mmCIF file of C-alpha atoms and ligand atoms in Angstrom:
data_model
loop_
_atom_site.group_PDB
_atom_site.id
_atom_site.type_symbol
_atom_site.label_atom_id
_atom_site.label_comp_id
_atom_site.label_asym_id
_atom_site.label_seq_id
_atom_site.Cartn_x
_atom_site.Cartn_y
_atom_site.Cartn_z
ATOM 1 C CA UNK A 5 107.598 108.654 74.981
ATOM 2 C CA UNK A 6 105.767 111.988 74.618
ATOM 3 C CA UNK A 7 103.510 113.436 77.314
ATOM 4 C CA UNK A 8 100.487 112.662 75.132
ATOM 5 C CA UNK A 9 101.541 109.041 74.791
ATOM 6 C CA UNK A 10 102.094 108.750 78.550
ATOM 7 C CA UNK A 11 98.721 110.279 79.297
ATOM 8 C CA UNK A 12 96.564 108.418 76.765
ATOM 9 C CA UNK A 13 96.144 105.208 78.816
ATOM 10 C CA UNK A 14 95.618 107.252 81.986
ATOM 11 C CA UNK A 15 92.819 109.317 80.469
ATOM 12 C CA UNK A 16 91.324 106.091 79.211
ATOM 13 C CA UNK A 17 91.550 104.514 82.680
ATOM 14 C CA UNK A 18 90.035 107.471 84.561
ATOM 15 C CA UNK A 19 86.275 107.977 84.205
ATOM 16 C CA UNK A 20 86.463 111.779 84.093
ATOM 17 C CA UNK A 21 88.949 114.599 83.639
ATOM 18 C CA UNK A 22 89.713 117.179 86.322
ATOM 19 C CA UNK A 23 86.989 119.863 86.182
ATOM 20 C CA UNK A 24 88.129 123.234 84.809
ATOM 21 C CA UNK A 25 86.910 124.875 88.031
ATOM 22 C CA UNK A 26 89.580 122.960 89.952
ATOM 23 C CA UNK A 27 92.276 124.246 87.600
ATOM 24 C CA UNK A 28 91.012 127.826 88.084
ATOM 25 C CA UNK A 29 91.468 127.456 91.861
ATOM 26 C CA UNK A 30 94.768 125.598 91.594
ATOM 27 C CA UNK A 31 96.428 128.195 89.354
ATOM 28 C CA UNK A 32 95.429 131.045 91.671
ATOM 29 C CA UNK A 33 98.772 132.153 93.246
ATOM 30 C CA UNK A 34 97.016 132.440 96.606
ATOM 31 C CA UNK A 35 96.510 128.677 96.573
ATOM 32 C CA UNK A 36 100.091 127.739 95.663
ATOM 33 C CA UNK A 37 101.108 127.069 99.264
ATOM 34 C CA UNK A 38 98.162 124.728 99.880
ATOM 35 C CA UNK A 39 98.890 122.867 96.634
ATOM 36 C CA UNK A 40 102.566 122.404 97.519
ATOM 37 C CA UNK A 41 101.976 121.477 101.166
ATOM 38 C CA UNK A 42 99.272 118.985 100.197
ATOM 39 C CA UNK A 43 101.467 117.629 97.406
ATOM 40 C CA UNK A 44 104.293 117.125 99.933
ATOM 41 C CA UNK A 45 101.946 115.164 102.202
ATOM 42 C CA UNK A 46 100.650 113.121 99.230
ATOM 43 C CA UNK A 47 104.183 112.021 98.407
ATOM 44 C CA UNK A 48 104.720 110.828 101.983
ATOM 45 C CA UNK A 49 101.341 109.073 102.013
ATOM 46 C CA UNK A 50 102.156 107.328 98.735
ATOM 47 C CA UNK A 51 105.390 106.048 100.301
ATOM 48 C CA UNK A 52 103.575 105.020 103.514
ATOM 49 C CA UNK A 53 100.876 103.111 101.624
ATOM 50 C CA UNK A 54 103.441 101.188 99.595
ATOM 51 C CA UNK A 55 105.431 100.425 102.718
ATOM 52 C CA UNK A 56 102.362 99.241 104.574
ATOM 53 C CA UNK A 57 101.595 96.829 101.722
ATOM 54 C CA UNK A 58 105.109 95.359 101.779
ATOM 55 C CA UNK A 59 105.077 95.004 105.552
ATOM 56 C CA UNK A 60 101.633 93.459 105.724
ATOM 57 C CA UNK A 61 101.828 91.103 102.765
ATOM 58 C CA UNK A 62 105.412 90.385 101.854
ATOM 59 C CA UNK A 63 108.125 90.540 104.509
ATOM 60 C CA UNK A 64 109.048 89.378 108.003
ATOM 61 C CA UNK A 65 109.395 91.638 111.062
ATOM 62 C CA UNK A 66 113.136 92.298 110.673
ATOM 63 C CA UNK A 67 112.755 93.543 107.093
ATOM 64 C CA UNK A 68 109.688 95.512 108.153
ATOM 65 C CA UNK A 69 111.770 97.301 110.773
ATOM 66 C CA UNK A 70 114.453 98.239 108.191
ATOM 67 C CA UNK A 71 111.718 99.716 106.023
ATOM 68 C CA UNK A 72 110.177 101.690 108.884
ATOM 69 C CA UNK A 73 113.548 103.185 109.769
ATOM 70 C CA UNK A 74 113.906 104.376 106.168
ATOM 71 C CA UNK A 75 110.657 106.287 106.316
ATOM 72 C CA UNK A 76 111.004 107.593 109.875
ATOM 73 C CA UNK A 77 112.887 110.870 109.144
ATOM 74 C CA UNK A 78 110.245 111.902 106.594
ATOM 75 C CA UNK A 79 107.426 111.108 109.005
ATOM 76 C CA UNK A 80 109.186 113.055 111.759
ATOM 77 C CA UNK A 81 109.448 116.053 109.452
ATOM 78 C CA UNK A 82 105.706 116.044 108.763
ATOM 79 C CA UNK A 83 104.321 114.978 112.139
ATOM 80 C CA UNK A 84 106.858 116.515 114.530
ATOM 81 C CA UNK A 85 108.452 119.228 112.393
ATOM 82 C CA UNK A 86 111.881 117.706 113.077
ATOM 83 C CA UNK A 87 114.755 117.769 110.579
ATOM 84 C CA UNK A 88 115.500 119.703 107.418
ATOM 85 C CA UNK A 89 116.501 119.232 103.789
ATOM 86 C CA UNK A 90 120.021 118.279 104.734
ATOM 87 C CA UNK A 91 119.054 115.625 107.259
ATOM 88 C CA UNK A 92 116.410 114.231 104.887
ATOM 89 C CA UNK A 93 118.879 114.028 102.015
ATOM 90 C CA UNK A 94 120.795 111.374 103.975
ATOM 91 C CA UNK A 95 117.857 108.979 104.075
ATOM 92 C CA UNK A 96 116.626 109.210 100.502
ATOM 93 C CA UNK A 97 118.101 106.068 98.985
ATOM 94 C CA UNK A 98 117.389 102.633 100.354
ATOM 95 C CA UNK A 99 120.031 100.079 99.495
ATOM 96 C CA UNK A 100 119.433 97.263 101.983
ATOM 97 C CA UNK A 101 118.088 94.036 100.598
ATOM 98 C CA UNK A 102 114.594 93.023 101.591
ATOM 99 C CA UNK A 103 113.769 89.342 101.440
ATOM 100 C CA UNK A 104 110.133 88.379 100.941
ATOM 101 C CA UNK A 105 108.514 85.688 103.076
ATOM 102 C CA UNK A 106 108.658 82.346 101.310
ATOM 103 C CA UNK A 107 104.883 81.791 101.608
ATOM 104 C CA UNK A 108 104.008 85.113 99.988
ATOM 105 C CA UNK A 109 102.622 84.524 96.486
ATOM 106 C CA UNK A 110 103.495 87.895 94.973
ATOM 107 C CA UNK A 111 106.161 88.746 97.548
ATOM 108 C CA UNK A 112 109.110 89.370 95.274
ATOM 109 C CA UNK A 113 107.181 91.381 92.729
ATOM 110 C CA UNK A 114 105.427 93.410 95.420
ATOM 111 C CA UNK A 115 108.747 94.176 97.150
ATOM 112 C CA UNK A 116 110.537 95.092 93.902
ATOM 113 C CA UNK A 117 107.794 97.379 92.604
ATOM 114 C CA UNK A 118 106.994 99.008 95.943
ATOM 115 C CA UNK A 119 110.623 99.627 96.991
ATOM 116 C CA UNK A 120 111.217 101.380 93.670
ATOM 117 C CA UNK A 121 107.998 103.340 94.154
ATOM 118 C CA UNK A 122 108.953 104.398 97.704
ATOM 119 C CA UNK A 123 112.386 105.513 96.477
ATOM 120 C CA UNK A 124 110.713 107.688 93.871
ATOM 121 C CA UNK A 125 108.017 109.106 96.164
ATOM 122 C CA UNK A 126 110.625 110.096 98.755
ATOM 123 C CA UNK A 127 112.664 111.739 96.038
ATOM 124 C CA UNK A 128 109.552 113.682 94.972
ATOM 125 C CA UNK A 129 108.941 114.577 98.634
ATOM 126 C CA UNK A 130 112.431 116.040 98.804
ATOM 127 C CA UNK A 131 111.976 117.936 95.532
ATOM 128 C CA UNK A 132 108.687 119.507 96.687
ATOM 129 C CA UNK A 133 110.312 120.521 99.966
ATOM 130 C CA UNK A 134 113.228 122.126 98.097
ATOM 131 C CA UNK A 135 110.785 124.184 96.033
ATOM 132 C CA UNK A 136 108.871 125.208 99.164
ATOM 133 C CA UNK A 137 112.090 126.256 100.902
ATOM 134 C CA UNK A 138 113.212 128.311 97.891
ATOM 135 C CA UNK A 139 109.870 130.117 97.947
ATOM 136 C CA UNK A 140 109.718 130.588 101.720
ATOM 137 C CA UNK A 141 106.611 128.457 101.991
ATOM 138 C CA UNK A 142 106.687 126.980 105.481
ATOM 139 C CA UNK A 143 105.234 123.546 106.109
ATOM 140 C CA UNK A 144 102.146 123.562 108.315
ATOM 141 C CA UNK A 145 99.677 120.868 109.314
ATOM 142 C CA UNK A 146 96.588 120.685 107.156
ATOM 143 C CA UNK A 147 93.592 118.390 107.384
ATOM 144 C CA UNK A 148 93.261 115.493 104.968
ATOM 145 C CA UNK A 149 90.784 115.910 102.130
ATOM 146 C CA UNK A 150 87.945 113.462 101.516
ATOM 147 C CA UNK A 151 89.489 111.749 98.463
ATOM 148 C CA UNK A 152 91.620 108.826 99.709
ATOM 149 C CA UNK A 153 89.217 108.031 102.536
ATOM 150 C CA UNK A 154 86.314 108.161 100.100
ATOM 151 C CA UNK A 155 88.001 105.435 98.065
ATOM 152 C CA UNK A 156 89.193 103.319 100.990
ATOM 153 C CA UNK A 157 85.777 103.063 102.668
ATOM 154 C CA UNK A 158 84.779 100.899 99.694
ATOM 155 C CA UNK A 159 87.563 98.368 100.200
ATOM 156 C CA UNK A 160 86.177 94.912 100.973
ATOM 157 C CA UNK A 161 87.070 93.417 104.353
ATOM 158 C CA UNK A 162 88.106 89.872 103.466
ATOM 159 C CA UNK A 163 91.282 88.672 101.796
ATOM 160 C CA UNK A 164 92.397 88.579 99.066
ATOM 161 C CA UNK A 165 89.656 91.085 98.162
ATOM 162 C CA UNK A 166 91.084 93.671 100.587
ATOM 163 C CA UNK A 167 94.494 93.562 98.942
ATOM 164 C CA UNK A 168 93.040 93.606 95.415
ATOM 165 C CA UNK A 169 90.847 96.636 96.241
ATOM 166 C CA UNK A 170 93.692 98.527 97.915
ATOM 167 C CA UNK A 171 95.906 97.971 94.892
ATOM 168 C CA UNK A 172 93.138 99.220 92.567
ATOM 169 C CA UNK A 173 92.675 102.320 94.784
ATOM 170 C CA UNK A 174 96.436 102.865 94.614
ATOM 171 C CA UNK A 175 96.246 102.723 90.826
ATOM 172 C CA UNK A 176 93.484 105.343 90.708
ATOM 173 C CA UNK A 177 95.241 107.702 93.120
ATOM 174 C CA UNK A 178 98.453 107.510 91.085
ATOM 175 C CA UNK A 179 96.609 107.923 87.784
ATOM 176 C CA UNK A 180 94.678 110.960 89.047
ATOM 177 C CA UNK A 181 97.853 112.589 90.355
ATOM 178 C CA UNK A 182 99.395 112.102 86.952
ATOM 179 C CA UNK A 183 96.383 113.594 85.148
ATOM 180 C CA UNK A 184 96.331 116.620 87.504
ATOM 181 C CA UNK A 185 100.056 117.296 87.176
ATOM 182 C CA UNK A 186 99.686 117.288 83.394
ATOM 183 C CA UNK A 187 96.579 119.456 83.344
ATOM 184 C CA UNK A 188 97.873 122.018 85.844
ATOM 185 C CA UNK A 189 101.488 122.268 84.637
ATOM 186 C CA UNK A 190 100.905 124.690 81.696
ATOM 187 C CA UNK A 191 99.354 127.251 84.070
ATOM 188 C CA UNK A 192 102.279 127.338 86.506
ATOM 189 C CA UNK A 193 105.602 129.180 86.353
ATOM 190 C CA UNK A 194 108.504 127.609 84.442
ATOM 191 C CA UNK A 195 110.086 125.837 87.379
ATOM 192 C CA UNK A 196 106.863 124.219 88.580
ATOM 193 C CA UNK A 197 105.764 123.453 85.039
ATOM 194 C CA UNK A 198 108.999 121.538 84.410
ATOM 195 C CA UNK A 199 108.817 119.810 87.774
ATOM 196 C CA UNK A 200 105.221 118.631 87.311
ATOM 197 C CA UNK A 201 105.911 117.365 83.795
ATOM 198 C CA UNK A 202 108.992 115.550 85.126
ATOM 199 C CA UNK A 203 106.783 113.667 87.610
ATOM 200 C CA UNK A 204 104.507 112.236 84.928
ATOM 201 C CA UNK A 205 106.832 109.438 83.865
ATOM 202 C CA UNK A 206 107.170 107.835 87.296
ATOM 203 C CA UNK A 207 103.534 108.391 88.305
ATOM 204 C CA UNK A 208 102.370 106.809 85.038
ATOM 205 C CA UNK A 209 104.428 103.715 85.839
ATOM 206 C CA UNK A 210 103.178 103.631 89.445
ATOM 207 C CA UNK A 211 99.568 103.324 88.336
ATOM 208 C CA UNK A 212 100.445 100.453 86.016
ATOM 209 C CA UNK A 213 102.477 98.683 88.698
ATOM 210 C CA UNK A 214 99.512 98.804 91.091
ATOM 211 C CA UNK A 215 97.172 97.452 88.437
ATOM 212 C CA UNK A 216 99.453 94.611 87.426
ATOM 213 C CA UNK A 217 99.908 93.598 91.090
ATOM 214 C CA UNK A 218 96.108 93.639 91.562
ATOM 215 C CA UNK A 219 95.678 91.379 88.521
ATOM 216 C CA UNK A 220 98.412 89.066 89.772
ATOM 217 C CA UNK A 221 96.823 88.696 93.216
ATOM 218 C CA UNK A 222 93.378 88.077 91.738
ATOM 219 C CA UNK A 223 94.612 85.634 89.127
ATOM 220 C CA UNK A 224 91.467 86.346 87.140
ATOM 221 C CA UNK A 225 89.316 89.091 85.714
ATOM 222 C CA UNK A 226 89.039 92.193 87.938
ATOM 223 C CA UNK A 227 87.480 94.516 85.376
ATOM 224 C CA UNK A 228 84.246 94.810 87.362
ATOM 225 C CA UNK A 229 86.101 95.984 90.464
ATOM 226 C CA UNK A 230 88.222 98.410 88.410
ATOM 227 C CA UNK A 231 85.016 99.788 86.898
ATOM 228 C CA UNK A 232 83.460 100.138 90.366
ATOM 229 C CA UNK A 233 86.374 102.135 91.795
ATOM 230 C CA UNK A 234 86.546 104.177 88.597
ATOM 231 C CA UNK A 235 83.011 105.368 89.280
ATOM 232 C CA UNK A 236 83.691 106.076 92.970
ATOM 233 C CA UNK A 237 86.824 108.018 92.034
ATOM 234 C CA UNK A 238 85.105 110.052 89.319
ATOM 235 C CA UNK A 239 82.312 110.990 91.725
ATOM 236 C CA UNK A 240 84.858 112.278 94.281
ATOM 237 C CA UNK A 241 86.575 114.311 91.560
ATOM 238 C CA UNK A 242 83.515 115.772 89.862
ATOM 239 C CA UNK A 243 81.093 116.376 92.754
ATOM 240 C CA UNK A 244 81.092 119.658 94.730
ATOM 241 C CA UNK A 245 83.740 119.978 97.433
ATOM 242 C CA UNK A 246 84.228 122.912 99.814
ATOM 243 C CA UNK A 247 87.691 121.781 100.923
ATOM 244 C CA UNK A 248 90.277 122.709 98.257
ATOM 245 C CA UNK A 249 93.155 120.208 98.110
ATOM 246 C CA UNK A 250 95.344 118.444 95.534
ATOM 247 C CA UNK A 251 92.774 115.657 95.047
ATOM 248 C CA UNK A 252 89.614 117.606 95.844
ATOM 249 C CA UNK A 253 86.381 117.657 93.863
ATOM 250 C CA UNK A 254 84.679 120.505 92.007
ATOM 251 C CA UNK A 255 85.464 123.566 94.150
ATOM 252 C CA UNK A 256 82.597 125.465 95.704
ATOM 253 C CA UNK A 257 82.797 128.142 98.364
ATOM 254 C CA UNK A 258 81.674 127.024 101.810
HETATM 255 FE FE1 LIG B 416 105.175 110.930 93.594
HETATM 256 FE FE1 LIG B 417 103.460 107.887 92.640
#
């Protein structure tokens, strides 16, 4: 499938494209370290979100513990600056079997899709870190942008609405990442261009996996809710934002 074919449904799903002003900031070599550091954190957060969903909705405590142990070295790297590429490379693949709770309606599908997603996000995490190391870009703590929080504050607080909304938010975050990688890639050097284009295939599937899980949980029409979050997301992307990040809005100087 060509890049255009991969992107067509994503552009159709999103309510707006990334503003050109964001691309101007993102391609500025001075901002490369912030883009890569924030991208690294996004990959970990994507893995954490998926893991949280499995642990909350699909598995028992013992399986939850196995999953947490898988993620722990990556979290230690980000939050405690412990470990390195070599130690992380040992905990990339997860091969233990996770059994869903018998009373979980979408348990098996949620586990299968999210374990694959976590595998891929952690692989991306490792790839970003390799690129940072090669370029002597040191990891440092940065504050979170407004984007994910801006979506999550709209999640309803009763089940199954909470789960449905979180899955829709997941779909938008994945779809936006995909759109940004594609739009930014041509303005970056060869290595980063190739890397960002290589990410499109998995991120395009991630957004569809989240959407199909949301539809499965709802068991009915969720187009109104998808439309609602589409508007919230587009507002966060197109309104002025002083804090430049991977998912930030239209950049303005503070
Ligand atoms: Fe990713
Ligand atoms: Fe993803």
